[in-house]
Tab-separated table of C-alpha atoms and ligand atoms in Angstrom:
chain	number	residue	atom	x	y	z
A	42	MET	CA	106.769	111.090	88.214
A	43	VAL	CA	106.455	114.523	86.703
A	44	PHE	CA	104.343	117.708	86.947
A	45	ASP	CA	103.078	119.323	83.736
A	46	THR	CA	102.583	122.825	85.142
A	47	HIS	CA	100.755	124.263	82.115
A	48	ALA	CA	98.341	122.392	79.821
A	49	HIS	CA	95.058	123.482	78.212
A	50	TYR	CA	92.745	120.451	78.382
A	51	ASP	CA	89.790	122.820	77.968
A	52	SER	CA	90.974	123.256	74.345
A	53	GLY	CA	88.747	121.986	71.531
A	54	ALA	CA	91.738	119.969	70.326
A	55	PHE	CA	90.833	117.462	73.075
A	56	ASN	CA	87.101	117.222	72.372
A	57	ALA	CA	87.344	113.705	70.922
A	58	ASP	CA	89.271	112.059	73.763
A	59	ARG	CA	89.730	114.510	76.687
A	60	LEU	CA	88.588	112.226	79.507
A	61	GLU	CA	90.331	109.046	78.251
A	62	LEU	CA	93.539	110.972	77.646
A	63	LEU	CA	93.516	112.558	81.104
A	64	SER	CA	92.689	109.199	82.694
A	65	SER	CA	95.846	107.739	81.090
A	66	MET	CA	98.205	110.315	82.604
A	67	PRO	CA	99.099	108.567	85.899
A	68	GLU	CA	100.156	105.416	83.997
A	69	GLN	CA	102.264	107.652	81.704
A	70	GLY	CA	104.158	108.881	84.768
A	71	VAL	CA	102.410	112.255	85.003
A	72	SER	CA	101.409	112.768	88.614
A	73	LEU	CA	100.178	116.399	88.464
A	74	ILE	CA	98.768	118.736	85.790
A	75	LEU	CA	97.877	122.406	86.131
A	76	ASN	CA	95.299	123.681	83.639
A	77	PRO	CA	95.239	127.478	83.344
A	78	GLY	CA	92.260	129.379	81.946
A	79	CYS	CA	92.404	131.889	79.067
A	80	GLU	CA	89.007	133.536	79.582
A	81	LEU	CA	85.969	132.906	81.795
A	82	ASP	CA	84.636	129.817	79.983
A	83	SER	CA	87.984	128.040	79.823
A	84	SER	CA	88.611	128.971	83.465
A	85	LYS	CA	85.307	127.319	84.398
A	86	THR	CA	86.215	124.224	82.364
A	87	ALA	CA	89.623	124.121	84.064
A	88	VAL	CA	87.885	124.082	87.459
A	89	SER	CA	85.471	121.328	86.407
A	90	LEU	CA	88.356	119.173	85.114
A	91	ALA	CA	90.109	119.729	88.437
A	92	GLU	CA	86.949	118.569	90.213
A	93	ARG	CA	86.850	115.430	88.078
A	94	PHE	CA	90.525	114.354	88.255
A	95	PRO	CA	92.368	114.303	91.590
A	96	PHE	CA	95.724	115.054	89.878
A	97	VAL	CA	94.448	118.080	87.910
A	98	TYR	CA	94.600	121.585	89.397
A	99	ALA	CA	93.376	124.839	87.865
A	100	ALA	CA	94.296	128.473	87.429
A	101	VAL	CA	91.747	131.087	86.419
A	102	GLY	CA	92.446	134.184	84.388
A	103	VAL	CA	92.075	136.129	81.174
A	104	HIS	CA	94.826	135.813	78.543
A	105	PRO	CA	95.958	138.994	76.748
A	106	SER	CA	94.787	137.598	73.388
A	107	ASP	CA	91.318	136.964	74.862
A	108	CYS	CA	90.831	140.180	76.838
A	109	ALA	CA	89.022	142.346	74.242
A	110	GLY	CA	85.654	142.008	76.018
A	111	TRP	CA	87.063	142.638	79.522
A	112	GLN	CA	84.638	144.206	81.977
A	113	GLU	CA	85.117	144.859	85.677
A	114	SER	CA	82.401	142.262	86.369
A	115	TRP	CA	84.835	139.601	85.067
A	116	LEU	CA	86.966	140.296	88.115
A	117	GLU	CA	84.046	139.246	90.330
A	118	GLU	CA	83.639	136.034	88.357
A	119	LEU	CA	87.353	135.268	88.604
A	120	ARG	CA	87.276	135.982	92.341
A	121	ALA	CA	84.361	133.564	92.786
A	122	LEU	CA	86.093	130.836	90.727
A	123	ALA	CA	89.351	131.343	92.629
A	124	ALA	CA	87.587	130.431	95.876
A	125	HIS	CA	87.583	126.789	94.730
A	126	PRO	CA	90.170	124.803	96.733
A	127	LYS	CA	91.759	123.385	93.554
A	128	VAL	CA	92.385	126.807	92.006
A	129	LYS	CA	96.063	127.427	92.737
A	130	ALA	CA	96.924	130.520	90.667
A	131	ILE	CA	95.658	133.428	88.595
A	132	GLY	CA	96.538	132.753	84.968
A	133	GLU	CA	97.276	132.863	82.341
A	134	ILE	CA	97.623	136.612	82.277
A	135	GLY	CA	100.116	138.962	80.691
A	136	LEU	CA	100.961	140.736	77.461
A	137	ASP	CA	101.074	139.543	73.859
A	138	TYR	CA	102.338	142.042	71.307
A	139	TYR	CA	102.938	139.368	68.661
A	140	TRP	CA	99.455	139.059	67.159
A	141	LYS	CA	98.473	142.211	65.242
A	142	ASP	CA	94.743	141.845	65.995
A	143	ASN	CA	95.207	141.562	69.774
A	144	PRO	CA	93.662	144.357	71.879
A	145	PRO	CA	95.719	147.583	72.140
A	146	ARG	CA	98.784	147.402	74.370
A	147	GLU	CA	97.448	149.836	76.968
A	148	PHE	CA	94.257	147.785	77.296
A	149	GLN	CA	96.219	144.535	77.746
A	150	GLN	CA	98.316	146.278	80.401
A	151	MET	CA	95.198	147.416	82.287
A	152	VAL	CA	93.751	143.867	82.281
A	153	PHE	CA	97.134	142.463	83.373
A	154	ARG	CA	97.340	144.923	86.284
A	155	ARG	CA	93.749	144.240	87.408
A	156	GLN	CA	94.512	140.525	87.635
A	157	LEU	CA	97.834	141.085	89.420
A	158	GLU	CA	95.841	143.083	91.968
A	159	LEU	CA	93.405	140.178	92.306
A	160	ALA	CA	96.302	137.760	92.863
A	161	ARG	CA	97.721	140.061	95.533
A	162	GLU	CA	94.333	140.304	97.245
A	163	LEU	CA	93.828	136.507	97.184
A	164	ASP	CA	97.490	135.700	97.939
A	165	LEU	CA	97.747	133.453	94.867
A	166	PRO	CA	100.703	133.186	92.481
A	167	VAL	CA	100.334	134.275	88.842
A	168	ILE	CA	101.113	132.522	85.558
A	169	VAL	CA	102.468	135.098	83.110
A	170	HIS	CA	102.272	134.901	79.329
A	171	ASP	CA	104.829	137.271	77.768
A	172	ARG	CA	105.181	137.238	73.999
A	173	GLU	CA	107.224	139.990	72.344
A	174	ALA	CA	106.471	142.184	75.362
A	175	HIS	CA	109.452	141.538	77.631
A	176	GLY	CA	110.153	145.126	78.705
A	177	ASP	CA	106.568	145.980	79.617
A	178	SER	CA	105.931	142.582	81.265
A	179	MET	CA	108.986	142.963	83.495
A	180	ALA	CA	108.118	146.561	84.373
A	181	ILE	CA	104.515	145.737	85.324
A	182	VAL	CA	105.514	142.682	87.364
A	183	ARG	CA	107.915	144.877	89.327
A	184	GLU	CA	105.024	147.158	90.288
A	185	TYR	CA	103.723	144.258	92.426
A	186	PRO	CA	106.649	143.230	94.643
A	187	ASP	CA	104.390	141.165	96.913
A	188	VAL	CA	103.061	138.994	94.050
A	189	ARG	CA	105.016	135.874	93.059
A	190	GLY	CA	104.684	134.118	89.772
A	191	VAL	CA	106.069	132.145	86.892
A	192	PHE	CA	106.961	133.279	83.401
A	193	HIS	CA	105.593	130.397	81.355
A	194	CYS	CA	107.253	129.270	78.105
A	195	TYR	CA	110.089	131.640	78.894
A	196	SER	CA	111.340	133.610	75.891
A	197	GLY	CA	113.073	136.544	77.596
A	198	SER	CA	116.750	137.308	78.035
A	199	LEU	CA	119.279	135.893	80.483
A	200	GLU	CA	119.429	139.322	82.148
A	201	ASP	CA	115.664	139.331	82.777
A	202	ALA	CA	115.840	135.726	84.010
A	203	LYS	CA	118.434	136.800	86.573
A	204	VAL	CA	116.132	139.599	87.758
A	205	LEU	CA	113.173	137.204	88.039
A	206	VAL	CA	115.170	134.701	90.092
A	207	LYS	CA	116.247	137.512	92.406
A	208	LEU	CA	112.579	138.481	92.832
A	209	GLY	CA	111.784	134.866	93.785
A	210	TRP	CA	109.907	134.135	90.576
A	211	MET	CA	109.909	130.826	88.696
A	212	ILE	CA	110.744	130.227	85.047
A	213	SER	CA	109.040	127.520	83.072
A	214	PHE	CA	110.021	125.786	79.833
A	215	THR	CA	108.067	123.931	77.134
A	216	GLY	CA	108.917	121.613	74.251
A	217	VAL	CA	110.390	124.662	72.516
A	218	VAL	CA	113.670	123.776	74.283
A	219	THR	CA	113.898	120.700	72.019
A	220	TYR	CA	113.727	122.791	68.828
A	221	LYS	CA	116.784	123.643	66.729
A	222	ASN	CA	116.601	127.390	67.455
A	223	ALA	CA	116.531	126.982	71.258
A	224	ARG	CA	120.128	128.078	71.833
A	225	ARG	CA	119.244	131.068	74.029
A	226	ALA	CA	116.771	129.106	76.170
A	227	LEU	CA	119.392	126.402	76.710
A	228	GLU	CA	121.937	129.020	77.750
A	229	ILE	CA	119.428	130.379	80.290
A	230	ILE	CA	118.692	126.860	81.586
A	231	GLY	CA	122.423	126.340	81.999
A	232	TRP	CA	122.586	129.383	84.264
A	233	LEU	CA	119.323	128.945	86.216
A	234	PRO	CA	119.345	127.313	89.652
A	235	MET	CA	117.309	124.068	89.452
A	236	GLU	CA	115.073	125.435	92.249
A	237	SER	CA	113.773	128.131	89.867
A	238	ILE	CA	112.767	125.836	86.988
A	239	MET	CA	109.385	124.296	86.212
A	240	ILE	CA	108.416	122.289	83.134
A	241	GLU	CA	105.237	122.267	81.073
A	242	THR	CA	103.808	121.203	77.730
A	243	ASP	CA	101.409	124.105	76.963
A	244	SER	CA	99.317	121.324	75.396
A	245	PRO	CA	97.881	121.137	72.803
A	246	TYR	CA	100.602	123.466	71.469
A	247	LEU	CA	104.417	123.451	71.311
A	248	THR	CA	104.871	119.702	70.913
A	249	PRO	CA	108.478	118.661	71.611
A	250	GLU	CA	110.700	116.947	69.049
A	251	PRO	CA	110.440	114.315	67.632
A	252	PHE	CA	106.653	114.859	67.639
A	253	ARG	CA	106.668	118.526	66.558
A	254	GLY	CA	103.603	119.294	64.431
A	255	LYS	CA	101.372	116.756	66.201
A	256	ARG	CA	98.967	117.538	69.042
A	257	ASN	CA	100.752	117.831	72.368
A	258	ASP	CA	99.733	116.209	75.668
A	259	SER	CA	101.208	115.903	79.152
A	260	GLY	CA	102.713	112.475	78.389
A	261	LYS	CA	105.341	114.345	76.356
A	262	VAL	CA	106.551	116.548	79.228
A	263	HIS	CA	109.252	113.926	79.850
A	264	LEU	CA	110.961	115.145	76.668
A	265	VAL	CA	111.300	118.619	78.212
A	266	ALA	CA	112.812	117.072	81.352
A	267	GLU	CA	115.255	115.074	79.214
A	268	LYS	CA	116.481	118.165	77.376
A	269	ILE	CA	117.002	120.092	80.614
A	270	ALA	CA	118.781	117.058	82.080
A	271	GLN	CA	121.221	117.085	79.133
A	272	VAL	CA	122.021	120.762	79.684
A	273	LYS	CA	122.386	120.370	83.450
A	274	GLY	CA	124.290	117.082	83.378
A	275	LEU	CA	121.600	115.454	85.523
A	276	ALA	CA	119.512	112.305	85.143
A	277	PRO	CA	116.074	112.955	83.562
A	278	GLU	CA	114.415	111.402	86.657
A	279	ASP	CA	116.179	113.958	88.853
A	280	VAL	CA	114.937	116.857	86.696
A	281	ALA	CA	111.432	115.358	86.807
A	282	ARG	CA	111.573	114.980	90.595
A	283	ILE	CA	113.044	118.417	91.306
A	284	THR	CA	110.612	120.241	88.986
A	285	LEU	CA	107.727	118.287	90.521
A	286	GLU	CA	108.775	119.458	93.987
A	287	ASN	CA	109.252	123.018	92.683
A	288	GLY	CA	105.749	123.002	91.213
A	289	LYS	CA	104.169	121.638	94.377
A	290	ARG	CA	105.903	124.283	96.463
A	291	PHE	CA	105.067	127.100	94.024
A	292	PHE	CA	101.376	126.191	93.643
A	293	ASP	CA	101.005	125.033	97.273
A	294	ILE	CA	99.911	121.490	96.359
A	295	GLN	CA	100.351	118.728	98.953
A	296	GLU	CA	99.324	115.675	96.892
A	297	GLY	CA	101.198	114.104	93.951
V	287	NI	NI1	99.215	128.542	77.682
């Protein structure tokens, strides 16, 4: 059994078959799924999916690419959503300097900090999205030494990974590790203690090989476990089991 710690079933890509697909996950060996939000609506959908499926949990948050309309009142709405017992994190939050039409960097940083403060207040972990913003993401995270989190779809350096492990943070990998250009990620996986690794699909995106280009779903998270198993010299079932336990511990989930 395996835990897909990051999948967006609120996405329109699942409109045709969302409920059937999610219903099929236990028989595909997926025992837990965490669905993060990217803005208020997707956070609400994440919570309602978590209410519907016992093996789905939610995070609520505003993604840097979706933060242009941020108002302080959003913090109240996130706080109210986070009171739900199946909301296990604030996310996904962070910085994205890749897309040119994203909100200005300083604005993204303000929204990131506000949500880190919310996580600290609520004693919830955070799910961090960091794209082409490694220096600023690391610096801001270090302003909140009492907040724990995960860097999802990790794309930073080995040096930063070492710092994150020392801070007690988790590092999570997607199907990107199966791509040809994944050399650096594989080197980082080789170094990381197994206790610091989680796996995810980021569905519907980042579909692992040999399905790259198709829609992704949690049934393909096994392919991420297999790649990590190769690097670590472990059996895929052991990687699945250890990352499942890591995810349960990190998100404070008892079931699954
Ligand atoms: Ni995501």
